[in-house]
Each structure stands twice: as structure tokens, then as C-alpha cells.
Amino acid sequence: MNSIWTIARKELSDSLRNRWLIAIALVFATLAVGIAWFGAAASGQVGYASTPATIASLASLGIFLIPLIALLLAYDAIVGEEEGGTLLLLMTYPLSRGQLLFGKFLGHGLTLALATLIGFGVAGVAIAILVKDVAVGALAVAMLRFIISTTLLGWSFIALAYVVSVRVSEKPIAAGLALAIWFFFVLIFDLLLLGMLVASQGEFNPELLPWLLLLNPTDIYRLLNIVTFSDSTQLSGVLSLGSDLPIGPNGLWLALVLWFVIPLAGAWALFRGRRI
Amino acid sequence: MSCFRLENVSYRYDKALVLNGVDLRLEPGEILGLFGHNGAGKTTSIKLILGLMTPSQGKVSVLGGEAGDPKISQYIGYLPENVMFYPQLTGREILAHFARLKGANLRQVPELLGQVGLDDAMDARVKTYSKGMRQRLGLAQALLGKPRLLMLDEPTVGLDPIATADLYRLLRTLRDDGTGIVLCSHVLPGVEPYIDRAAILTDGSLKAAGDLASLRRQANMATTLSIEPEGTVAALETVVNDAKASAGLMMRHENGRLHVDVRPAEKMDLVKALMESGQVRDLGIYEPTLEDVYVHFIGSGGLAHRGGAQ
């Protein structure tokens, strides 16, 4: 455990030193406050609308931003150590490959969790102070759920970045693949699902279709943040399939947890077989 | 208990046999020079001892345990060739990070940095370090936790002559304290006085191993006598020819001196004859150097590798 914490501690201090943590927190806080006050500007309304609407808007933004930040934070975790010449040296220490990987995950995971907590937490506090008549208790619960789900989404993309990082031998390739992952899950996946629906002209097994949403962590995240905070009538596009999922919020939470556990275990298995 | 022992160790990378039935050991309080050209199997041997790879055949034991066992790794110090560190951290931070990983006392950090001459630079970022400073930091890193086995790959690269001399003095002290040291270097003449034994690898096979005297005996290489004549060189040549016990003796003139290459077994007879002849004003005896022995063992094909005798 000491070795894991030593690696995590270095990652965390690197994030503080290169100002990643503060930059991410600042971006989150600015966007959250902006969305809270100006999210409904398109419909001619300026000012705080409601907690569910704010959370839904933040989640819509989060699916673009969080995976990208997580991938950027973690894509060079292992390949960067190898290119920098430190991986070989680290592996001669009393440190297993699993300890190195989990230490990195703990460090990157804490960085993202802290940035999310500080960034969105500050926004939550600002809303609670500045908005009259807001139900502070409900806002706190909603923000906490949102922060936890955002952190889990980030962790799943950190774990996916590790799969890439332990597999490739050059940082530019890792960066390219990380961007491809972002592109696939954030932009392509739902289009593919829609395409499949249209192409099959409704012939596709209707019971199977909603489950396919669980194959994308960003869809799970959106379902969690929209279904949990409002009714399913707000679901649009492929997400409307989510109303047919029989697993409820607890199942969605579990699915999001599995989305970082399974890729992380996969990265570990791949790393164990890697030649150094 | 040996520091390490390789017993009939082979290693296959894909279909290529990188290491072929190598037997090698290092005892505590001994400095072993490991030499070989690029691709000879030197790095593979080091990685096997460090537990970074497992042998395809044979057994590797380190400090009485299995290579790669974290309990064993704690007692191993390693300085890789072209050592690299995190450029954004200071020397002190880097050493503290590695000390934590090794479970070493953090008080050792400033001590070691002082020992390698980085007292004034310990709070500067490593990206500002010269190659020699990085190398010294690498050495300090290898010495964390008082290792019982120290493996140094090209430790003198980037070091000036004074720092190199300091390094060798330090290694002798460590050896005298019982540390087993493996020294890989391509600067063979500089290494010679500091190693107790040498192992020469070629194409994955161990060509020879032993102390320099035994390697010279194994190689049966000629010793050169450089003789300044009391009278004429011709008179001296007559003495040498009369004393010659076997064929193959080589003679040449250079700067008024006679140089005679003689087999080790015949050396003392020739010296005795020369001294008794009264024809010798001065006599120098030159044994084959480590470099000569190395070239002998890697063979004529090895000459192509001499530039990269690492």
C-alpha cells in the first residue's frame, strides 16, 4: 500500500505543480456558474432556472469535457514513463506492475475527483448563496450526486486511457488512440445506435436495444443525471431508450463503476504481459 | 550466499537465442566487470538478474532468493545506462521519491546527494542538470537503502576524470564493506584496475570469466618485453635467439629498443637469459591489457564491434 501511495502522491503533486488540478477546477467552476445563470439564455430567460435543469445542462457539457480531460490526464501514464526512461528503473524497485498502475490510477483519480469537487462544489456554494428561494438541501444532494457521477465517468476514461498506455510504445500513438476513444464514445456511438435503429426499420430486438446504452459510459452518465433528477419525458434521441431499462438508478451506478473497474483490470492484465 | 548466480541460463526473444547457457556468479565484496559488444547479451543478463525478465531455460538466483522478488529488490541498486529522471522535479525530490519506494530512510537523501557532489544542486530541477550531474544523481539513486548488490551500467559516462576517480574510490569502499558490484563499461582500460573479475560475453555466450591473471592464462597471449640494449640491438637479438625455447617468438625494433613478444610460460627463462648476458640496460615487461584480452576473446569478428565494446 505504501508503494501505491508513493506513486499516487507523485502524480497528485505533479498535477498541482503543473497546475492541471487548479486549471480543471477553474474550468468546471466557470462553466457550472455560467450554465446555472445563462443555461436558458437561448429561450430568452436569464438567471437560475431550476436545479434539475442546471444538472441536466451540466451533464450535457460534462460528457464532452470530462472524458477529454481524463484521457489527456492519463494517456501517457505508462508509455510516458517508458519513453522518459523511468519505467525500467521503477521496475527494479520493490514495486509490482499492479502497484505502479493502481498508484497511477489513485493519483490521477484523486486529481480528477478533487478538481470536480472543488470546481462544481464552488459553483454549488455560489448558487446556494446567490439564488433566492433555492432548496439548499435538494441542491446539495443533486450536486453531490452529479459530482460523484462525474468523477466515476472521469475514472472510466482514465482506465480506458491506461489500456492504451500499456499497449502502445510511443506517446503520439497513445494520444491518437485516446482521441479516437473520445470520438467513438462521445460522438460516434449514439449515431451508430441511431443508424442501427433506422437501418433495421424497427426489426431490431426491442428488449436488447436499451441495454446497448450500457456499452457507453457517457450514455450511462447522462441517464443517471437526467433520469435521477427529472422525469423520463426529458430523454431525447437514443437516450429515450433508457426509459425501457429495467435496472433503475442503482443499476446505472453499478454500470458506471464497472466501466472503470473492468478497463482497469484489463490494463493491469495487459501491463503484466508487457515486455520492458 | 552469492550476490547472484546464473546457472545454465538461456533467453529466447521471439526465435532468436539472445543468451545461451550462461553460468556466472558474483560473490559479496567483489567487483565484476561485464563486457561485451552491442547485442552480446549483457543487458539481457542484467535484466534477468533484476527480475525484469524470466529465463527461457536455467536458473537465476539473487541474494539467496528469486530474481524479481520485492523483498530481494530492496537490496539491489541499479544504475541504468543513460539514466533519466522526471525533469520537472528537483534532485532532492527525485531521490526522496525513490527512497520512499525502496523503504529507505529519507535522511539518506541529503547524505547521498552530498556524497556524489550534488549538495549545491539538490534543489535545482533535473531539467537544468548536465549529463554528468544526472549520472551522479543516478548513482545516488542506486545507493539508496545500502544495497548488497549494485549493478552499474556505464557509470562513468558523462563524468569528468575527477568524478570518475571519486566513483571508483566509492566503489572500492562499498566492495570492502561487502557489496557485490557489477560494472558494465566500454571504457576497458579505465576499468581494469578496479575490477576483481571480468566476464566477456559474445553473441549470447560467455566466452571467458575470471580475474585478469587467469584470463591472460586462458588466452595464452604473449607478454611483451621491451629491452634497451647495453650495446647493439644486434647483440641483444643474438641473446634472445640463443635463449629462444620455442618457435613463434616475435621481435621488432622501435626507437632503439628491442620488443620481444614471448609466451607466458617462456617469459621468465628469457628474462633470466637476458639479465645474465649483460646486454640489457633497461627492461620493461608489458602484460596484455584487459582490452587486449577482450579483443582476443571476441575474435576477429569482434574487431568490428570494438567501438561498441559495451
Coordinates of C-alpha atoms in Angstrom, one line a residue:
Chain A
M1 CA 0.0 0.0 0.0
N2 CA 2.9 2.3 0.8
S3 CA 4.3 1.9 -2.8
I4 CA 0.9 2.6 -4.3
W5 CA 0.5 5.7 -2.2
T6 CA 4.1 6.9 -3.1
I7 CA 3.2 6.6 -6.8
A8 CA -0.2 8.3 -6.3
R9 CA 1.4 11.1 -4.2
K10 CA 3.8 11.9 -7.1
E11 CA 1.0 12.0 -9.6
L12 CA -1.0 14.3 -7.4
S13 CA 1.9 16.6 -6.7
D14 CA 2.7 16.7 -10.5
S15 CA -0.9 17.8 -11.1
L16 CA -0.6 20.5 -8.5
R17 CA 2.8 21.5 -9.8
N18 CA 1.8 21.7 -13.5
R19 CA -1.5 23.4 -12.4
W20 CA -3.7 20.8 -14.0
L21 CA -5.8 20.4 -10.9
I22 CA -6.4 24.1 -10.4
A23 CA -7.0 24.7 -14.2
I24 CA -9.6 21.9 -14.4
A25 CA -11.3 23.1 -11.2
L26 CA -11.4 26.6 -12.5
V27 CA -12.9 25.5 -15.9
F28 CA -15.5 23.4 -14.0
A29 CA -16.4 26.3 -11.7
T30 CA -16.7 28.8 -14.5
L31 CA -18.8 26.6 -16.7
A32 CA -21.0 25.5 -13.9
V33 CA -21.7 29.0 -12.8
G34 CA -22.2 30.1 -16.4
I35 CA -24.6 27.3 -17.2
A36 CA -26.5 27.9 -13.9
W37 CA -27.2 31.5 -14.8
F38 CA -27.2 31.6 -18.6
G39 CA -28.1 28.0 -19.5
A40 CA -31.6 29.0 -20.6
A41 CA -30.5 32.2 -22.4
A42 CA -31.5 30.7 -25.7
S43 CA -35.1 30.7 -24.6
G44 CA -34.9 34.3 -23.5
Q45 CA -34.5 33.5 -19.8
V46 CA -31.5 34.7 -17.8
G47 CA -30.9 33.6 -14.3
Y48 CA -31.1 30.4 -12.3
A49 CA -33.8 28.2 -13.8
S50 CA -34.0 25.1 -11.6
T51 CA -31.7 22.5 -10.0
P52 CA -32.8 19.6 -12.4
A53 CA -32.4 21.9 -15.4
T54 CA -28.9 23.0 -14.3
I55 CA -27.8 19.5 -13.6
A56 CA -29.1 18.3 -17.0
S57 CA -27.2 21.1 -18.7
L58 CA -24.0 20.4 -16.7
A59 CA -24.3 16.7 -17.6
S60 CA -24.7 17.6 -21.3
L61 CA -21.5 19.6 -21.1
G62 CA -19.8 17.0 -18.9
I63 CA -20.0 14.2 -21.5
F64 CA -17.8 16.2 -23.8
L65 CA -15.4 17.7 -21.3
I66 CA -14.8 15.0 -18.6
P67 CA -13.8 12.2 -21.0
L68 CA -11.4 14.5 -22.8
I69 CA -9.8 15.8 -19.6
A70 CA -9.5 12.3 -18.2
L71 CA -7.9 10.9 -21.4
L72 CA -5.5 13.8 -21.6
L73 CA -4.5 13.3 -18.0
A74 CA -3.8 9.6 -18.3
Y75 CA -2.9 8.6 -21.8
D76 CA 0.9 8.7 -21.2
A77 CA 0.8 7.1 -17.7
I78 CA 2.8 4.1 -18.7
V79 CA 4.1 4.9 -22.2
G80 CA 5.3 8.2 -20.9
E81 CA 7.3 6.5 -18.2
E82 CA 8.8 4.2 -20.8
E83 CA 9.7 7.0 -23.2
G84 CA 11.1 9.1 -20.4
G85 CA 13.4 6.2 -19.4
T86 CA 12.0 5.8 -15.9
L87 CA 9.8 2.7 -16.3
L88 CA 12.8 0.4 -16.4
L89 CA 14.2 1.9 -13.3
L90 CA 10.9 1.9 -11.4
M91 CA 10.5 -1.8 -12.2
T92 CA 13.8 -2.6 -10.5
Y93 CA 12.4 -1.3 -7.2
P94 CA 10.2 -3.3 -4.8
L95 CA 7.2 -2.3 -6.8
S96 CA 4.9 -4.6 -8.8
R97 CA 3.4 -3.6 -12.1
G98 CA 0.0 -3.7 -10.4
Q99 CA 1.1 -1.4 -7.7
L100 CA 2.5 1.1 -10.3
L101 CA -0.7 1.0 -12.3
F102 CA -3.0 1.3 -9.3
G103 CA -0.8 4.0 -7.8
K104 CA -1.1 6.0 -11.0
F105 CA -4.9 5.4 -11.0
L106 CA -5.2 6.6 -7.5
G107 CA -3.2 9.8 -8.3
H108 CA -5.0 10.6 -11.5
G109 CA -8.3 9.6 -10.0
L110 CA -7.8 11.8 -7.0
T111 CA -6.7 14.7 -9.2
L112 CA -9.9 14.5 -11.2
A113 CA -12.1 13.9 -8.1
L114 CA -10.6 16.9 -6.4
A115 CA -11.0 19.1 -9.4
T116 CA -14.6 18.1 -9.8
L117 CA -15.4 18.5 -6.2
I118 CA -13.7 21.9 -6.0
G119 CA -15.0 23.2 -9.4
F120 CA -18.6 22.1 -9.1
G121 CA -18.6 22.4 -5.3
V122 CA -17.7 26.1 -5.6
A123 CA -20.5 26.5 -8.2
G124 CA -22.9 24.8 -5.9
V125 CA -22.0 27.0 -3.0
A126 CA -22.3 30.1 -5.2
I127 CA -25.8 29.0 -6.3
A128 CA -26.8 28.3 -2.7
I129 CA -25.7 31.8 -1.6
L130 CA -26.8 33.9 -4.6
V131 CA -30.1 32.3 -5.6
K132 CA -33.1 33.2 -3.5
D133 CA -35.6 30.6 -2.6
V134 CA -33.4 27.7 -3.8
A135 CA -33.9 24.5 -1.8
V136 CA -30.4 24.2 -0.4
G137 CA -30.8 20.6 0.8
A138 CA -32.1 19.3 -2.6
L139 CA -29.4 21.3 -4.3
A140 CA -26.6 19.8 -2.1
V141 CA -27.9 16.3 -2.8
A142 CA -28.2 16.9 -6.5
M143 CA -24.7 18.4 -6.8
L144 CA -23.2 15.6 -4.7
R145 CA -24.8 13.0 -7.0
F146 CA -23.6 14.9 -10.0
I147 CA -20.1 15.3 -8.7
I148 CA -19.8 11.6 -7.9
S149 CA -21.2 10.5 -11.3
T150 CA -18.9 13.0 -13.0
T151 CA -15.9 11.5 -11.1
L152 CA -16.9 8.0 -12.0
L153 CA -17.2 9.0 -15.6
G154 CA -13.7 10.5 -15.5
W155 CA -12.3 7.4 -13.8
S156 CA -13.7 5.2 -16.5
F157 CA -11.9 7.2 -19.2
I158 CA -8.7 7.3 -17.1
A159 CA -8.9 3.5 -17.1
L160 CA -9.6 3.4 -20.8
A161 CA -6.5 5.6 -21.3
Y162 CA -4.4 3.2 -19.3
V163 CA -5.5 0.3 -21.6
V164 CA -4.0 2.4 -24.5
S165 CA -1.0 3.5 -22.5
V166 CA 0.1 0.0 -21.5
R167 CA -0.4 -1.4 -25.0
V168 CA 1.5 1.1 -27.2
S169 CA 5.2 2.0 -27.3
E170 CA 5.0 5.7 -28.4
K171 CA 3.3 8.6 -26.8
P172 CA 1.9 10.1 -30.1
I173 CA 0.2 6.8 -30.9
A174 CA -1.3 6.8 -27.4
A175 CA -2.5 10.4 -27.8
G176 CA -4.1 9.5 -31.2
L177 CA -5.8 6.4 -29.8
A178 CA -7.1 8.4 -26.7
L179 CA -8.7 10.9 -29.1
A180 CA -10.2 8.1 -31.1
I181 CA -11.7 6.7 -27.9
W182 CA -13.2 10.1 -27.1
F183 CA -14.5 10.4 -30.6
F184 CA -16.1 7.0 -30.5
F185 CA -17.9 7.2 -27.2
V186 CA -18.8 10.9 -27.3
L187 CA -19.7 11.4 -30.9
I188 CA -20.0 8.1 -32.9
F189 CA -21.6 5.6 -30.5
D190 CA -25.0 7.2 -30.4
L191 CA -25.0 7.8 -34.1
L192 CA -24.2 4.1 -34.7
L193 CA -27.1 3.2 -32.4
L194 CA -29.5 5.5 -34.2
G195 CA -28.2 4.2 -37.6
M196 CA -28.8 0.7 -36.4
L197 CA -32.4 1.6 -35.4
V198 CA -33.1 3.2 -38.7
A199 CA -31.4 0.5 -40.8
S200 CA -33.3 -2.3 -39.1
Q201 CA -36.6 -0.4 -39.5
G202 CA -37.7 -1.4 -36.1
E203 CA -36.9 -5.0 -36.6
F204 CA -34.1 -4.9 -34.1
N205 CA -34.8 -6.7 -30.8
P206 CA -36.6 -4.0 -28.8
E207 CA -35.6 -5.7 -25.5
L208 CA -31.9 -5.7 -26.3
L209 CA -31.7 -2.2 -27.6
P210 CA -31.9 -0.3 -24.3
W211 CA -29.1 -2.5 -22.9
L212 CA -26.8 -1.3 -25.6
L213 CA -26.7 2.1 -23.9
L214 CA -24.8 0.5 -21.1
L215 CA -21.9 -0.1 -23.5
N216 CA -21.2 3.6 -23.4
P217 CA -20.2 5.2 -20.1
T218 CA -21.3 8.7 -21.3
D219 CA -24.8 7.4 -22.0
I220 CA -25.0 5.9 -18.5
Y221 CA -23.8 9.2 -17.1
R222 CA -26.4 11.1 -19.0
L223 CA -29.1 8.7 -18.0
L224 CA -28.1 9.0 -14.4
N225 CA -28.1 12.7 -14.4
I226 CA -31.3 13.2 -16.3
V227 CA -33.5 10.3 -15.1
T228 CA -32.4 10.7 -11.5
F229 CA -33.2 14.4 -11.4
S230 CA -36.2 14.7 -13.6
D231 CA -38.8 12.5 -15.4
S232 CA -38.0 10.4 -18.4
T233 CA -40.0 12.6 -20.7
Q234 CA -36.9 14.8 -20.9
L235 CA -35.0 12.0 -22.5
S236 CA -34.5 12.5 -26.2
G237 CA -32.7 10.8 -29.1
V238 CA -31.2 7.4 -28.3
L239 CA -31.4 8.2 -24.6
S240 CA -35.2 7.7 -24.8
L241 CA -34.4 4.0 -25.0
G242 CA -33.1 4.4 -21.5
S243 CA -36.6 4.7 -20.1
D244 CA -37.1 1.0 -21.0
L245 CA -34.1 -0.1 -19.0
P246 CA -35.3 -2.2 -16.1
I247 CA -32.3 -1.6 -13.8
G248 CA -33.1 1.7 -12.3
P249 CA -30.6 4.3 -10.9
N250 CA -28.7 1.7 -8.7
G251 CA -28.1 -0.4 -11.8
L252 CA -26.8 2.6 -13.6
W253 CA -24.4 3.5 -10.8
L254 CA -23.2 -0.1 -10.7
A255 CA -22.7 0.0 -14.5
L256 CA -20.7 3.2 -14.2
V257 CA -18.5 1.7 -11.5
L258 CA -17.9 -1.4 -13.7
W259 CA -16.9 1.0 -16.5
F260 CA -13.7 1.9 -14.6
V261 CA -13.2 -1.4 -12.8
I262 CA -13.2 -3.6 -16.0
P263 CA -10.9 -1.5 -18.2
L264 CA -8.5 -1.0 -15.2
A265 CA -8.4 -4.8 -14.7
G266 CA -7.8 -5.1 -18.4
A267 CA -5.0 -2.6 -18.4
W268 CA -3.4 -4.5 -15.5
A269 CA -3.6 -7.8 -17.4
L270 CA -2.0 -6.2 -20.5
F271 CA 0.7 -4.5 -18.4
R272 CA 1.7 -7.7 -16.7
G273 CA 2.4 -9.2 -20.1
R274 CA 4.3 -6.2 -21.4
R275 CA 8.0 -6.6 -22.2
I276 CA 10.1 -3.9 -20.5
Chain B
M1 CA 25.4 -16.6 -0.2
S2 CA 26.2 -15.3 -3.7
C3 CA 25.0 -11.9 -4.8
F4 CA 23.7 -13.6 -7.9
R5 CA 24.1 -16.9 -9.7
L6 CA 23.2 -17.6 -13.3
E7 CA 23.1 -21.4 -13.9
N8 CA 22.9 -22.6 -17.5
V9 CA 20.7 -19.6 -18.3
S10 CA 19.3 -19.1 -21.8
Y11 CA 16.9 -16.5 -23.0
R12 CA 15.0 -16.5 -26.3
Y13 CA 13.5 -13.4 -27.7
D14 CA 10.9 -14.5 -30.3
K15 CA 13.0 -17.0 -32.3
A16 CA 16.4 -15.5 -31.6
L17 CA 18.6 -17.0 -28.9
V18 CA 19.8 -13.9 -27.0
L19 CA 21.6 -15.7 -24.2
N20 CA 22.9 -19.2 -24.5
G21 CA 23.6 -21.4 -21.4
V22 CA 25.4 -18.8 -19.4
D23 CA 26.9 -19.7 -16.0
L24 CA 28.0 -16.7 -14.0
R25 CA 28.1 -15.7 -10.3
L26 CA 29.1 -12.7 -8.1
E27 CA 30.2 -13.1 -4.5
P28 CA 29.8 -10.4 -1.8
G29 CA 32.8 -8.0 -1.7
E30 CA 33.7 -8.5 -5.3
I31 CA 33.6 -6.2 -8.4
L32 CA 32.8 -8.0 -11.6
G33 CA 33.3 -6.3 -15.0
L34 CA 30.7 -7.4 -17.5
F35 CA 31.9 -6.8 -21.1
G36 CA 30.5 -7.4 -24.5
H37 CA 29.7 -5.7 -27.7
N38 CA 26.2 -4.4 -28.5
G39 CA 23.8 -7.4 -28.7
A40 CA 26.2 -9.7 -26.8
G41 CA 23.6 -10.4 -24.1
K42 CA 24.9 -8.0 -21.4
T43 CA 21.7 -6.1 -21.0
T44 CA 19.6 -9.3 -21.1
S45 CA 21.8 -10.7 -18.3
I46 CA 21.3 -7.6 -16.2
K47 CA 17.5 -7.7 -16.8
L48 CA 17.4 -11.4 -15.8
I49 CA 19.3 -10.6 -12.6
L50 CA 16.9 -7.7 -11.9
G51 CA 13.9 -10.0 -12.4
L52 CA 12.6 -7.9 -15.3
M53 CA 12.6 -11.0 -17.5
T54 CA 12.4 -14.7 -16.8
P55 CA 14.9 -17.1 -18.4
S56 CA 13.7 -19.5 -21.1
Q57 CA 16.0 -22.1 -19.5
G58 CA 18.2 -22.3 -16.4
K59 CA 18.0 -20.7 -13.0
V60 CA 18.7 -17.2 -11.8
S61 CA 19.1 -16.7 -8.0
V62 CA 19.8 -13.3 -6.4
L63 CA 20.9 -12.8 -2.8
G64 CA 19.7 -16.3 -2.0
G65 CA 16.2 -15.7 -3.4
E66 CA 14.4 -15.4 -6.6
A67 CA 15.1 -12.6 -9.1
G68 CA 12.3 -10.0 -9.1
D69 CA 11.1 -10.8 -5.6
P70 CA 10.3 -7.4 -4.0
K71 CA 11.9 -8.5 -0.8
I72 CA 15.1 -9.1 -2.8
S73 CA 14.8 -5.9 -5.0
Q74 CA 15.0 -3.9 -1.8
Y75 CA 18.7 -4.8 -1.5
I76 CA 19.6 -4.2 -5.2
G77 CA 20.8 -0.9 -6.5
Y78 CA 20.8 -0.3 -10.3
L79 CA 22.1 2.5 -12.4
P80 CA 20.9 2.1 -16.0
E81 CA 22.8 3.3 -19.0
N82 CA 21.7 6.9 -19.9
V83 CA 19.7 7.2 -16.7
M84 CA 16.7 9.5 -17.0
F85 CA 14.6 11.2 -14.3
Y86 CA 11.5 13.3 -14.1
P87 CA 12.8 16.7 -15.5
Q88 CA 10.3 18.8 -13.5
L89 CA 11.4 17.5 -10.1
T90 CA 14.5 18.6 -8.2
G91 CA 17.3 16.2 -7.3
R92 CA 16.2 16.0 -3.7
E93 CA 12.5 15.3 -4.7
I94 CA 13.6 12.5 -7.1
L95 CA 15.8 10.8 -4.5
A96 CA 13.1 11.2 -1.9
H97 CA 10.5 9.6 -4.3
F98 CA 12.8 6.6 -4.9
A99 CA 13.8 6.4 -1.2
R100 CA 10.1 6.0 -0.3
L101 CA 9.6 3.3 -3.0
K102 CA 12.6 1.4 -1.6
G103 CA 11.6 1.9 2.0
A104 CA 14.9 3.7 2.7
N105 CA 15.4 6.3 5.4
L106 CA 14.7 9.8 4.0
R107 CA 17.7 11.1 6.0
Q108 CA 19.9 9.2 3.5
V109 CA 18.7 11.6 0.7
P110 CA 20.9 14.7 1.5
E111 CA 23.7 12.4 2.7
L112 CA 23.9 10.6 -0.7
L113 CA 23.5 13.8 -2.7
G114 CA 26.4 15.2 -0.8
Q115 CA 28.4 12.0 -1.3
V116 CA 28.0 12.3 -5.1
G117 CA 28.8 16.0 -5.1
L118 CA 25.3 17.4 -5.7
D119 CA 24.9 19.3 -2.5
D120 CA 24.7 22.7 -4.2
A121 CA 22.3 21.4 -6.9
M122 CA 19.9 19.3 -4.9
D123 CA 17.1 21.8 -5.0
A124 CA 17.5 22.6 -8.7
R125 CA 15.2 20.9 -11.2
V126 CA 16.7 18.0 -13.0
K127 CA 16.0 19.5 -16.4
T128 CA 18.8 22.0 -15.6
Y129 CA 21.3 19.2 -14.8
S130 CA 24.2 18.4 -17.1
K131 CA 24.6 14.8 -18.2
G132 CA 27.3 14.3 -15.6
M133 CA 25.0 15.6 -12.8
R134 CA 22.2 13.3 -14.0
Q135 CA 24.7 10.4 -13.9
R136 CA 25.7 11.3 -10.3
L137 CA 22.1 11.6 -9.3
G138 CA 21.6 8.1 -10.8
L139 CA 24.4 6.8 -8.8
A140 CA 22.9 8.3 -5.6
Q141 CA 19.7 6.6 -6.5
A142 CA 21.4 3.3 -6.9
L143 CA 23.0 3.6 -3.5
L144 CA 19.7 4.2 -1.7
G145 CA 19.0 1.7 1.1
K146 CA 22.6 0.4 1.3
P147 CA 22.3 -2.2 -1.5
R148 CA 24.0 -5.6 -1.2
L149 CA 24.1 -6.0 -4.9
L150 CA 25.0 -2.9 -7.0
M151 CA 24.6 -3.0 -10.8
L152 CA 26.1 -0.1 -12.7
D153 CA 25.7 0.2 -16.5
E154 CA 28.3 2.6 -18.0
P155 CA 28.6 4.5 -14.7
T156 CA 31.4 6.8 -15.9
V157 CA 29.5 8.2 -18.9
G158 CA 29.4 12.0 -18.6
L159 CA 31.7 12.1 -15.6
D160 CA 34.9 14.1 -15.6
P161 CA 38.2 12.4 -14.6
I162 CA 38.0 13.6 -11.0
A163 CA 34.4 12.4 -10.6
T164 CA 35.4 9.1 -12.2
A165 CA 38.2 8.7 -9.8
D166 CA 35.8 9.5 -6.9
L167 CA 33.3 7.0 -8.2
Y168 CA 35.9 4.2 -8.3
R169 CA 37.1 5.1 -4.8
L170 CA 33.5 4.9 -3.6
L171 CA 33.0 1.5 -5.3
R172 CA 36.1 0.2 -3.6
T173 CA 34.8 1.3 -0.2
L174 CA 31.5 -0.4 -0.9
R175 CA 33.2 -3.5 -2.1
D176 CA 35.3 -3.6 1.1
D177 CA 32.0 -3.3 3.1
G178 CA 30.8 -6.5 1.4
T179 CA 28.7 -5.1 -1.5
G180 CA 28.8 -7.2 -4.7
I181 CA 29.2 -4.9 -7.7
V182 CA 28.6 -5.5 -11.4
L183 CA 30.3 -2.9 -13.6
C184 CA 29.4 -2.7 -17.3
S185 CA 31.7 -0.3 -19.2
H186 CA 33.1 0.2 -22.7
V187 CA 36.0 2.1 -21.3
L188 CA 38.0 -1.0 -20.7
P189 CA 41.5 0.5 -19.9
G190 CA 40.0 2.7 -17.2
V191 CA 38.1 -0.1 -15.5
E192 CA 40.9 -2.6 -15.3
P193 CA 42.5 -1.6 -12.0
Y194 CA 39.1 -1.6 -10.2
I195 CA 37.6 -4.9 -11.1
D196 CA 38.3 -8.2 -9.4
R197 CA 37.0 -10.4 -12.2
A198 CA 35.8 -9.9 -15.7
A199 CA 33.2 -11.7 -17.8
I200 CA 33.2 -11.5 -21.5
L201 CA 30.0 -12.1 -23.5
T202 CA 29.8 -12.6 -27.2
D203 CA 26.7 -13.3 -29.2
G204 CA 24.9 -14.5 -26.1
S205 CA 27.6 -16.8 -24.9
L206 CA 30.0 -16.4 -22.0
K207 CA 33.4 -16.5 -23.7
A208 CA 35.5 -16.2 -20.6
A209 CA 35.3 -15.3 -16.9
G210 CA 37.8 -14.9 -14.2
D211 CA 40.4 -12.5 -12.7
L212 CA 42.7 -10.8 -15.2
A213 CA 45.6 -13.1 -14.5
S214 CA 43.5 -16.2 -15.2
L215 CA 42.0 -14.6 -18.3
R216 CA 45.6 -13.9 -19.6
R217 CA 46.5 -17.6 -18.9
Q218 CA 43.3 -18.8 -20.6
A219 CA 44.1 -16.6 -23.6
N220 CA 47.8 -17.6 -23.6
M221 CA 48.6 -14.2 -25.0
A222 CA 52.1 -13.1 -25.4
T223 CA 53.8 -10.8 -22.9
T224 CA 55.9 -8.0 -24.5
L225 CA 59.4 -7.4 -23.2
S226 CA 60.8 -4.0 -24.2
I227 CA 64.6 -4.0 -23.9
E228 CA 67.0 -1.2 -24.1
P229 CA 70.4 -2.7 -25.2
E230 CA 73.6 -2.0 -23.3
G231 CA 75.5 -2.4 -26.6
T232 CA 74.0 -3.0 -30.0
V233 CA 70.5 -4.3 -30.8
A234 CA 72.1 -7.0 -33.0
A235 CA 74.0 -8.4 -30.0
L236 CA 70.8 -8.4 -28.0
E237 CA 69.0 -10.2 -30.8
T238 CA 71.6 -12.9 -30.6
V239 CA 71.0 -13.3 -26.9
V240 CA 67.2 -13.6 -27.5
N241 CA 67.7 -16.1 -30.3
D242 CA 70.0 -18.2 -28.3
A243 CA 67.6 -18.3 -25.3
K244 CA 64.6 -19.0 -27.6
A245 CA 62.9 -22.1 -26.4
S246 CA 60.1 -22.4 -28.9
A247 CA 59.1 -21.1 -32.3
G248 CA 56.7 -18.1 -32.8
L249 CA 58.8 -15.6 -30.9
M250 CA 58.2 -12.1 -32.4
M251 CA 60.8 -9.4 -32.4
R252 CA 60.8 -5.8 -33.7
H253 CA 62.9 -2.7 -33.3
E254 CA 61.4 0.6 -32.2
N255 CA 63.2 3.7 -31.1
G256 CA 66.5 1.9 -30.4
R257 CA 64.7 -0.7 -28.3
L258 CA 64.0 -4.3 -29.0
H259 CA 60.5 -5.5 -28.4
V260 CA 60.0 -9.3 -27.9
D261 CA 56.6 -11.0 -27.7
V262 CA 57.0 -14.1 -25.6
R263 CA 54.6 -16.8 -24.4
P264 CA 53.9 -16.5 -20.7
A265 CA 55.5 -19.9 -19.9
E266 CA 58.8 -18.8 -21.5
K267 CA 58.9 -15.3 -20.1
M268 CA 60.9 -16.0 -17.0
D269 CA 63.6 -18.1 -18.9
L270 CA 64.1 -15.3 -21.4
V271 CA 64.3 -12.6 -18.7
K272 CA 66.9 -14.7 -16.8
A273 CA 69.0 -15.2 -20.0
L274 CA 68.8 -11.5 -20.8
M275 CA 69.9 -10.4 -17.4
E276 CA 72.8 -12.9 -17.3
S277 CA 74.0 -11.7 -20.8
G278 CA 75.0 -8.3 -19.5
Q279 CA 73.5 -6.8 -22.7
V280 CA 70.5 -5.1 -21.0
R281 CA 70.4 -1.5 -19.8
D282 CA 66.7 -1.4 -19.2
L283 CA 63.8 -3.9 -19.3
G284 CA 60.1 -3.3 -19.3
I285 CA 57.5 -6.1 -19.1
Y286 CA 54.1 -5.4 -20.6
E287 CA 51.3 -7.9 -19.8
P288 CA 48.2 -7.9 -22.2
T289 CA 45.7 -5.3 -21.0
L290 CA 42.0 -6.1 -20.4
E291 CA 41.3 -4.6 -23.8
D292 CA 43.8 -7.0 -25.4
V293 CA 42.2 -9.9 -23.6
Y294 CA 38.8 -8.7 -24.6
V295 CA 39.7 -8.4 -28.3
H296 CA 41.3 -11.9 -28.1
F297 CA 38.2 -13.5 -26.8
I298 CA 35.7 -11.8 -29.0
G299 CA 37.8 -12.9 -32.0
S300 CA 38.5 -11.3 -35.3
G301 CA 34.7 -10.7 -35.9
G302 CA 34.7 -8.8 -32.6
L303 CA 37.1 -6.2 -34.0
A304 CA 34.1 -4.8 -35.9
H305 CA 32.4 -4.4 -32.5
R306 CA 35.3 -2.8 -30.7
G307 CA 33.9 0.7 -31.0
G308 CA 30.8 -0.6 -29.1
A309 CA 32.5 -2.9 -26.7
Q310 CA 29.8 -2.5 -24.1

